[in-house]
mmCIF file of C-alpha atoms in Angstrom:
data_model
loop_
_atom_site.group_PDB
_atom_site.id
_atom_site.type_symbol
_atom_site.label_atom_id
_atom_site.label_comp_id
_atom_site.label_asym_id
_atom_site.label_seq_id
_atom_site.Cartn_x
_atom_site.Cartn_y
_atom_site.Cartn_z
ATOM 1 C CA MET A 1104 -27.769 -12.117 37.489
ATOM 2 C CA ASN A 1105 -27.134 -12.878 33.811
ATOM 3 C CA LEU A 1106 -27.683 -9.860 31.553
ATOM 4 C CA THR A 1107 -27.425 -10.178 27.775
ATOM 5 C CA VAL A 1108 -27.533 -6.966 25.735
ATOM 6 C CA VAL A 1109 -28.353 -7.095 22.018
ATOM 7 C CA GLY A 1110 -27.611 -4.307 19.543
ATOM 8 C CA GLY A 1111 -24.943 -2.487 17.600
ATOM 9 C CA GLY A 1112 -22.575 0.372 18.263
ATOM 10 C CA THR A 1113 -23.205 3.709 19.977
ATOM 11 C CA GLY A 1114 -26.413 2.924 21.870
ATOM 12 C CA VAL A 1115 -25.360 -0.368 23.391
ATOM 13 C CA SER A 1116 -21.867 0.897 24.245
ATOM 14 C CA THR A 1117 -23.487 3.775 26.160
ATOM 15 C CA LEU A 1118 -25.499 1.271 28.213
ATOM 16 C CA LEU A 1119 -22.507 -1.021 28.817
ATOM 17 C CA ARG A 1120 -20.409 1.909 29.991
ATOM 18 C CA GLY A 1121 -22.801 2.216 32.941
ATOM 19 C CA LEU A 1122 -23.578 -1.455 33.581
ATOM 20 C CA LYS A 1123 -19.913 -2.434 33.989
ATOM 21 C CA TYR A 1124 -19.749 -0.679 37.373
ATOM 22 C CA PHE A 1125 -22.378 -2.899 39.006
ATOM 23 C CA ASN A 1126 -21.341 -6.011 40.920
ATOM 24 C CA ASN A 1127 -22.767 -9.530 40.741
ATOM 25 C CA ILE A 1128 -23.691 -9.223 37.068
ATOM 26 C CA ASP A 1129 -22.618 -11.645 34.351
ATOM 27 C CA LEU A 1130 -22.685 -9.186 31.461
ATOM 28 C CA LYS A 1131 -22.669 -10.203 27.791
ATOM 29 C CA ALA A 1132 -23.155 -8.085 24.678
ATOM 30 C CA ILE A 1133 -24.273 -9.629 21.382
ATOM 31 C CA ILE A 1134 -23.280 -7.301 18.563
ATOM 32 C CA ALA A 1135 -24.531 -6.983 14.972
ATOM 33 C CA VAL A 1136 -22.131 -7.746 12.099
ATOM 34 C CA THR A 1137 -23.829 -5.967 9.178
ATOM 35 C CA ASP A 1138 -22.091 -2.581 9.537
ATOM 36 C CA GLU A 1139 -20.618 -1.350 6.242
ATOM 37 C CA GLY A 1140 -19.747 2.274 6.939
ATOM 38 C CA GLY A 1141 -16.457 4.087 7.475
ATOM 39 C CA SER A 1142 -13.356 2.223 8.517
ATOM 40 C CA SER A 1143 -15.315 -0.986 9.184
ATOM 41 C CA GLY A 1144 -16.699 -0.990 5.653
ATOM 42 C CA VAL A 1145 -13.263 -0.528 4.090
ATOM 43 C CA LEU A 1146 -11.655 -3.313 6.170
ATOM 44 C CA ARG A 1147 -14.611 -5.619 5.549
ATOM 45 C CA LYS A 1148 -14.336 -5.131 1.794
ATOM 46 C CA GLU A 1149 -10.530 -5.255 1.552
ATOM 47 C CA TYR A 1150 -9.823 -8.157 3.926
ATOM 48 C CA LYS A 1151 -13.127 -10.104 3.874
ATOM 49 C CA VAL A 1152 -13.432 -9.831 7.661
ATOM 50 C CA LEU A 1153 -16.425 -9.036 9.829
ATOM 51 C CA PRO A 1154 -16.801 -5.281 10.472
ATOM 52 C CA PRO A 1155 -14.842 -4.471 13.644
ATOM 53 C CA GLY A 1156 -16.179 -0.974 14.465
ATOM 54 C CA ASP A 1157 -19.253 -1.798 16.570
ATOM 55 C CA VAL A 1158 -17.373 -4.526 18.434
ATOM 56 C CA ARG A 1159 -14.510 -2.108 19.131
ATOM 57 C CA ASN A 1160 -16.955 0.475 20.525
ATOM 58 C CA ASN A 1161 -18.331 -2.043 22.992
ATOM 59 C CA LEU A 1162 -14.938 -3.447 23.985
ATOM 60 C CA VAL A 1163 -13.783 0.070 24.826
ATOM 61 C CA ALA A 1164 -17.001 0.732 26.771
ATOM 62 C CA LEU A 1165 -16.330 -2.320 28.958
ATOM 63 C CA ALA A 1166 -12.580 -1.702 29.312
ATOM 64 C CA LYS A 1167 -11.189 -1.432 32.814
ATOM 65 C CA ASP A 1168 -8.900 1.403 31.710
ATOM 66 C CA GLU A 1169 -10.697 3.628 29.216
ATOM 67 C CA GLU A 1170 -8.235 6.450 29.741
ATOM 68 C CA ILE A 1171 -5.207 4.811 28.104
ATOM 69 C CA LEU A 1172 -5.972 1.519 26.347
ATOM 70 C CA GLY A 1173 -9.508 2.635 25.592
ATOM 71 C CA GLN A 1174 -8.229 5.815 23.982
ATOM 72 C CA LEU A 1175 -5.651 3.807 22.059
ATOM 73 C CA PHE A 1176 -8.283 1.461 20.590
ATOM 74 C CA SER A 1177 -10.513 4.454 19.752
ATOM 75 C CA TYR A 1178 -7.739 6.570 18.220
ATOM 76 C CA ARG A 1179 -8.628 7.567 14.659
ATOM 77 C CA PHE A 1180 -5.946 8.566 12.161
ATOM 78 C CA LYS A 1181 -6.725 11.923 10.578
ATOM 79 C CA ASP A 1182 -4.327 11.950 7.632
ATOM 80 C CA GLY A 1183 -2.085 9.761 5.510
ATOM 81 C CA PHE A 1184 -3.021 6.381 4.040
ATOM 82 C CA LEU A 1185 -4.565 5.324 7.381
ATOM 83 C CA ALA A 1186 -6.896 8.350 7.478
ATOM 84 C CA GLY A 1187 -10.310 7.399 8.874
ATOM 85 C CA HIS A 1188 -9.167 4.135 10.440
ATOM 86 C CA ASN A 1189 -9.252 3.395 14.180
ATOM 87 C CA VAL A 1190 -6.354 1.579 15.845
ATOM 88 C CA GLY A 1191 -8.821 -0.891 17.373
ATOM 89 C CA ASN A 1192 -10.346 -1.731 13.992
ATOM 90 C CA ILE A 1193 -6.897 -2.482 12.544
ATOM 91 C CA VAL A 1194 -5.910 -4.565 15.586
ATOM 92 C CA LEU A 1195 -9.116 -6.657 15.427
ATOM 93 C CA THR A 1196 -8.642 -7.192 11.683
ATOM 94 C CA ALA A 1197 -5.027 -8.327 12.186
ATOM 95 C CA LEU A 1198 -5.995 -10.623 15.077
ATOM 96 C CA THR A 1199 -8.747 -12.168 12.934
ATOM 97 C CA LYS A 1200 -6.200 -12.975 10.229
ATOM 98 C CA ILE A 1201 -3.696 -14.343 12.781
ATOM 99 C CA LEU A 1202 -6.162 -16.422 14.812
ATOM 100 C CA GLY A 1203 -8.502 -17.377 11.961
ATOM 101 C CA SER A 1204 -11.635 -16.283 13.817
ATOM 102 C CA PHE A 1205 -13.295 -12.971 14.617
ATOM 103 C CA THR A 1206 -14.607 -14.408 17.894
ATOM 104 C CA LYS A 1207 -11.093 -15.436 18.955
ATOM 105 C CA ALA A 1208 -9.777 -12.000 17.971
ATOM 106 C CA ILE A 1209 -12.373 -10.384 20.255
ATOM 107 C CA GLU A 1210 -11.476 -12.728 23.116
ATOM 108 C CA TYR A 1211 -7.790 -11.821 22.820
ATOM 109 C CA ALA A 1212 -8.519 -8.089 22.625
ATOM 110 C CA SER A 1213 -10.835 -8.478 25.633
ATOM 111 C CA GLU A 1214 -7.919 -9.796 27.698
ATOM 112 C CA VAL A 1215 -5.709 -6.885 26.642
ATOM 113 C CA LEU A 1216 -8.402 -4.370 27.613
ATOM 114 C CA ALA A 1217 -9.359 -6.315 30.778
ATOM 115 C CA ILE A 1218 -13.043 -5.830 30.008
ATOM 116 C CA ASN A 1219 -15.781 -6.369 32.574
ATOM 117 C CA GLY A 1220 -18.075 -8.619 30.559
ATOM 118 C CA LYS A 1221 -17.999 -10.397 27.225
ATOM 119 C CA VAL A 1222 -18.544 -9.086 23.684
ATOM 120 C CA ILE A 1223 -19.854 -11.605 21.138
ATOM 121 C CA PRO A 1224 -20.544 -11.176 17.403
ATOM 122 C CA ILE A 1225 -24.004 -12.523 16.514
ATOM 123 C CA SER A 1226 -22.492 -14.614 13.695
ATOM 124 C CA GLU A 1227 -19.173 -15.412 12.044
ATOM 125 C CA ASP A 1228 -20.804 -15.225 8.593
ATOM 126 C CA LEU A 1229 -20.151 -12.246 6.321
ATOM 127 C CA ILE A 1230 -23.676 -10.960 5.697
ATOM 128 C CA ARG A 1231 -25.491 -7.856 4.433
ATOM 129 C CA LEU A 1232 -28.795 -6.345 5.473
ATOM 130 C CA VAL A 1233 -31.340 -5.668 2.723
ATOM 131 C CA ALA A 1234 -34.277 -3.276 3.147
ATOM 132 C CA GLU A 1235 -37.430 -3.291 1.027
ATOM 133 C CA TYR A 1236 -39.529 -0.125 1.117
ATOM 134 C CA GLU A 1237 -43.284 0.372 0.859
ATOM 135 C CA ASP A 1238 -42.864 1.718 -2.703
ATOM 136 C CA GLY A 1239 -41.151 -1.530 -3.753
ATOM 137 C CA THR A 1240 -37.602 -0.184 -3.986
ATOM 138 C CA LYS A 1241 -34.723 -1.904 -2.192
ATOM 139 C CA ALA A 1242 -31.480 -0.873 -0.478
ATOM 140 C CA PHE A 1243 -28.595 -3.339 -0.282
ATOM 141 C CA GLY A 1244 -26.297 -2.973 2.710
ATOM 142 C CA GLU A 1245 -26.366 -0.744 5.777
ATOM 143 C CA SER A 1246 -24.573 2.163 4.088
ATOM 144 C CA GLU A 1247 -27.209 2.358 1.345
ATOM 145 C CA ILE A 1248 -30.034 2.009 3.886
ATOM 146 C CA MET A 1249 -28.643 4.963 5.859
ATOM 147 C CA LYS A 1250 -28.674 7.155 2.740
ATOM 148 C CA ILE A 1251 -32.374 6.655 1.982
ATOM 149 C CA THR A 1252 -34.422 8.963 4.204
ATOM 150 C CA LYS A 1253 -38.079 9.738 4.916
ATOM 151 C CA LYS A 1254 -39.302 6.446 3.433
ATOM 152 C CA ARG A 1255 -40.967 3.619 5.355
ATOM 153 C CA ILE A 1256 -39.260 0.241 5.379
ATOM 154 C CA LYS A 1257 -41.674 -2.593 4.598
ATOM 155 C CA LYS A 1258 -39.311 -5.397 5.593
ATOM 156 C CA VAL A 1259 -35.641 -6.256 6.098
ATOM 157 C CA TYR A 1260 -33.800 -9.501 5.485
ATOM 158 C CA LEU A 1261 -30.264 -10.857 5.121
ATOM 159 C CA ASN A 1262 -28.694 -11.430 1.725
ATOM 160 C CA LYS A 1263 -27.950 -15.052 2.676
ATOM 161 C CA ASP A 1264 -28.442 -17.550 5.494
ATOM 162 C CA ALA A 1265 -26.283 -17.018 8.572
ATOM 163 C CA LYS A 1266 -25.812 -19.212 11.626
ATOM 164 C CA ILE A 1267 -25.830 -17.850 15.141
ATOM 165 C CA ASN A 1268 -22.492 -17.839 16.982
ATOM 166 C CA LEU A 1269 -22.623 -20.617 19.595
ATOM 167 C CA ASP A 1270 -21.435 -18.207 22.309
ATOM 168 C CA ALA A 1271 -24.273 -15.854 21.399
ATOM 169 C CA GLN A 1272 -26.739 -18.729 21.520
ATOM 170 C CA LYS A 1273 -25.547 -19.701 25.011
ATOM 171 C CA ALA A 1274 -25.703 -16.096 26.200
ATOM 172 C CA LEU A 1275 -29.350 -15.847 25.139
ATOM 173 C CA VAL A 1276 -30.397 -19.239 26.504
ATOM 174 C CA ASN A 1277 -28.752 -18.656 29.893
ATOM 175 C CA ALA A 1278 -29.836 -15.028 30.305
ATOM 176 C CA ASP A 1279 -32.098 -13.889 33.117
ATOM 177 C CA TYR A 1280 -32.779 -10.683 31.181
ATOM 178 C CA ILE A 1281 -32.301 -9.827 27.509
ATOM 179 C CA LEU A 1282 -31.920 -6.094 26.840
ATOM 180 C CA LEU A 1283 -32.692 -4.890 23.309
ATOM 181 C CA GLY A 1284 -31.009 -1.596 22.463
ATOM 182 C CA PRO A 1285 -30.816 1.280 22.607
ATOM 183 C CA GLY A 1286 -29.810 1.535 18.978
ATOM 184 C CA SER A 1287 -30.949 1.893 15.374
ATOM 185 C CA LEU A 1288 -34.162 -0.079 14.965
ATOM 186 C CA TYR A 1289 -33.300 -2.161 11.903
ATOM 187 C CA THR A 1290 -29.522 -1.867 11.425
ATOM 188 C CA SER A 1291 -28.497 -2.384 15.068
ATOM 189 C CA ILE A 1292 -31.267 -4.450 16.701
ATOM 190 C CA ILE A 1293 -33.489 -6.311 14.224
ATOM 191 C CA THR A 1294 -30.539 -7.335 12.034
ATOM 192 C CA ASN A 1295 -29.582 -9.709 14.889
ATOM 193 C CA PHE A 1296 -33.060 -11.307 14.938
ATOM 194 C CA LEU A 1297 -32.608 -12.397 11.301
ATOM 195 C CA VAL A 1298 -29.684 -14.729 12.033
ATOM 196 C CA ASP A 1299 -30.695 -18.411 12.108
ATOM 197 C CA GLY A 1300 -31.067 -19.588 15.693
ATOM 198 C CA PHE A 1301 -31.573 -16.199 17.356
ATOM 199 C CA LYS A 1302 -35.346 -16.356 17.848
ATOM 200 C CA GLU A 1303 -35.157 -20.035 18.762
ATOM 201 C CA ALA A 1304 -32.611 -19.271 21.504
ATOM 202 C CA VAL A 1305 -34.793 -16.444 22.845
ATOM 203 C CA ASN A 1306 -37.854 -18.694 22.880
ATOM 204 C CA TYR A 1307 -35.938 -21.479 24.626
ATOM 205 C CA SER A 1308 -34.684 -19.050 27.253
ATOM 206 C CA ASN A 1309 -36.683 -18.115 30.336
ATOM 207 C CA ALA A 1310 -35.336 -14.572 30.167
ATOM 208 C CA LYS A 1311 -37.461 -11.475 30.539
ATOM 209 C CA ILE A 1312 -37.104 -9.199 27.499
ATOM 210 C CA ILE A 1313 -36.579 -5.460 27.953
ATOM 211 C CA TYR A 1314 -36.732 -2.984 25.064
ATOM 212 C CA ILE A 1315 -34.882 0.321 25.557
ATOM 213 C CA SER A 1316 -36.245 2.949 23.198
ATOM 214 C CA ASN A 1317 -34.135 5.433 21.288
ATOM 215 C CA LEU A 1318 -34.392 9.065 22.324
ATOM 216 C CA MET A 1319 -34.802 10.305 18.736
ATOM 217 C CA THR A 1320 -36.151 8.933 15.481
ATOM 218 C CA GLN A 1321 -33.821 8.334 12.529
ATOM 219 C CA PRO A 1322 -34.797 9.616 9.068
ATOM 220 C CA SER A 1323 -33.262 6.524 7.446
ATOM 221 C CA GLU A 1324 -35.167 3.814 9.317
ATOM 222 C CA SER A 1325 -37.660 5.199 11.830
ATOM 223 C CA TYR A 1326 -38.898 8.431 10.243
ATOM 224 C CA ASN A 1327 -41.772 9.840 12.340
ATOM 225 C CA PHE A 1328 -41.956 6.581 14.349
ATOM 226 C CA THR A 1329 -43.642 6.735 17.732
ATOM 227 C CA LEU A 1330 -42.784 4.485 20.676
ATOM 228 C CA PHE A 1331 -45.716 2.243 19.714
ATOM 229 C CA ASP A 1332 -44.303 1.922 16.177
ATOM 230 C CA HIS A 1333 -40.878 0.912 17.530
ATOM 231 C CA VAL A 1334 -42.297 -1.701 19.894
ATOM 232 C CA SER A 1335 -44.638 -3.093 17.229
ATOM 233 C CA VAL A 1336 -41.777 -3.629 14.762
ATOM 234 C CA ILE A 1337 -39.568 -5.207 17.446
ATOM 235 C CA GLU A 1338 -42.313 -7.651 18.461
ATOM 236 C CA ARG A 1339 -43.202 -8.496 14.857
ATOM 237 C CA TYR A 1340 -39.648 -9.544 13.998
ATOM 238 C CA LEU A 1341 -38.943 -11.146 17.357
ATOM 239 C CA GLU A 1342 -42.292 -12.990 17.192
ATOM 240 C CA LYS A 1343 -42.598 -12.427 20.911
ATOM 241 C CA LYS A 1344 -43.922 -9.772 23.293
ATOM 242 C CA VAL A 1345 -41.414 -7.736 25.278
ATOM 243 C CA ASP A 1346 -41.829 -7.757 29.057
ATOM 244 C CA MET A 1347 -40.690 -4.217 29.762
ATOM 245 C CA ILE A 1348 -40.343 -0.975 27.768
ATOM 246 C CA ILE A 1349 -37.964 1.749 28.951
ATOM 247 C CA ALA A 1350 -38.308 5.227 27.468
ATOM 248 C CA SER A 1351 -37.046 8.686 28.338
ATOM 249 C CA ARG A 1352 -39.289 11.672 28.963
ATOM 250 C CA SER A 1353 -36.909 14.614 28.831
ATOM 251 C CA ASN A 1354 -36.828 18.337 28.084
ATOM 252 C CA ILE A 1355 -34.505 18.833 25.127
ATOM 253 C CA PRO A 1356 -33.114 22.346 24.514
ATOM 254 C CA GLU A 1357 -34.981 24.011 21.639
ATOM 255 C CA TYR A 1358 -31.859 24.912 19.650
ATOM 256 C CA ILE A 1359 -30.731 21.267 19.654
ATOM 257 C CA LEU A 1360 -34.209 20.069 18.674
ATOM 258 C CA GLU A 1361 -34.217 22.491 15.751
ATOM 259 C CA ARG A 1362 -30.946 21.140 14.390
ATOM 260 C CA TYR A 1363 -32.141 17.545 14.688
ATOM 261 C CA GLU A 1364 -35.466 18.404 13.036
ATOM 262 C CA ASN A 1365 -33.605 19.960 10.108
ATOM 263 C CA GLU A 1366 -31.999 16.533 9.626
ATOM 264 C CA GLY A 1367 -35.375 14.751 9.780
ATOM 265 C CA SER A 1368 -35.017 13.518 13.361
ATOM 266 C CA THR A 1369 -37.531 14.170 16.159
ATOM 267 C CA PRO A 1370 -38.007 12.921 19.741
ATOM 268 C CA VAL A 1371 -39.700 9.512 19.897
ATOM 269 C CA LYS A 1372 -43.294 10.313 20.851
ATOM 270 C CA ILE A 1373 -44.484 8.296 23.844
ATOM 271 C CA ASP A 1374 -47.942 7.179 22.722
ATOM 272 C CA ILE A 1375 -48.337 4.036 24.839
ATOM 273 C CA GLU A 1376 -50.773 4.491 27.697
ATOM 274 C CA ASN A 1377 -52.094 2.271 30.475
ATOM 275 C CA ASP A 1378 -49.411 -0.326 29.821
ATOM 276 C CA GLU A 1379 -47.793 -1.693 32.972
ATOM 277 C CA ARG A 1380 -44.719 -2.632 30.938
ATOM 278 C CA LEU A 1381 -43.787 1.023 30.354
ATOM 279 C CA ILE A 1382 -41.099 2.617 32.547
ATOM 280 C CA LEU A 1383 -40.460 6.348 32.080
ATOM 281 C CA ASP A 1384 -37.602 8.456 33.410
ATOM 282 C CA ASP A 1385 -35.406 11.380 32.398
ATOM 283 C CA LEU A 1386 -32.459 9.527 30.862
ATOM 284 C CA LEU A 1387 -31.104 12.185 28.513
ATOM 285 C CA GLU A 1388 -27.631 13.661 28.346
ATOM 286 C CA VAL A 1389 -26.203 16.203 25.899
ATOM 287 C CA LYS A 1390 -22.685 15.331 24.762
ATOM 288 C CA ILE A 1391 -20.141 17.034 22.513
ATOM 289 C CA ASP A 1392 -18.979 14.763 19.679
ATOM 290 C CA SER A 1393 -15.603 14.789 17.913
ATOM 291 C CA ASP A 1394 -16.895 17.403 15.433
ATOM 292 C CA GLY A 1395 -17.831 19.757 18.259
ATOM 293 C CA LYS A 1396 -21.586 19.235 17.783
ATOM 294 C CA GLU A 1397 -23.965 18.685 20.672
ATOM 295 C CA LYS A 1398 -25.495 15.213 20.473
ATOM 296 C CA ILE A 1399 -28.428 13.758 22.393
ATOM 297 C CA ARG A 1400 -27.486 10.524 24.133
ATOM 298 C CA HIS A 1401 -28.638 8.351 26.998
ATOM 299 C CA ASN A 1402 -26.874 9.044 30.285
ATOM 300 C CA SER A 1403 -24.924 5.823 30.905
ATOM 301 C CA MET A 1404 -25.195 5.765 34.691
ATOM 302 C CA LYS A 1405 -28.826 6.914 34.837
ATOM 303 C CA LEU A 1406 -29.904 4.237 32.366
ATOM 304 C CA ALA A 1407 -27.828 1.477 33.958
ATOM 305 C CA SER A 1408 -28.948 2.433 37.482
ATOM 306 C CA LEU A 1409 -32.608 2.427 36.444
ATOM 307 C CA ILE A 1410 -32.278 -1.031 34.876
ATOM 308 C CA ILE A 1411 -30.459 -2.543 37.849
ATOM 309 C CA SER A 1412 -32.946 -1.054 40.342
ATOM 310 C CA LEU A 1413 -35.853 -2.485 38.333
ATOM 311 C CA LEU A 1414 -34.305 -5.939 38.091
ATOM 312 C CA ARG A 1415 -33.219 -6.174 41.708
#
């Protein structure tokens, strides 16, 4: 079974972390290249390379040995002139300069980490995502988009034409199933649709398309969005109906909900009824992040197990 996952950083890596344990799957992850935040943004600007952070996240998720090499690639310097940078980001940047290609750098790093699957950047072109809001204002680049909250995005587009990576094109065309997300609606998922050749490859493919909804809305790009809103935007940009919608119906502790709501984030309301495409389950997990805060995430194994059981 050929599975191709499309998205960005945290959400997709959570899914891959579960999928890698299932046999008889040819697993590929197509990853967005418009990230501009943190270490990735600095390296992108300084060295004119594609942002390595999201790719690193997904390489580590698929690594055979997450305990040692995975921790090494994820290690973030806390002080000195390297403060804020991950080892993996620096390694991928150096490999890109040595090998002359971000795709080749990923392939080499994949061998070192012995990953179960393949991670592919959607394009080798250095591009930025632009958002235009309903009030006519614009935000240039992912970092600026993330700062603007509680406003509805009218449309997004790339700052210039970009060609799809041939490996990404093949992964889409040969897929049995294309999984969209989970991940930020515009900056992780739809940004991939905007690359020349993406929609054509999806249309040429015979793959079934599965959308995996986020657990929570994001004040920067899906403020007060319901599940119907998410699916509608996905289908409008993809220019194609999705075949299956996976969403979580979970009881979230009140004290965690309150903190999220203070930040403008609420659970994605499930407002799609009588739709045979909709699959509901309790897929939530509460995790402690590096800052000691409790974060709501998908449970990797629950989500992966649900998907595999549905497809088989």
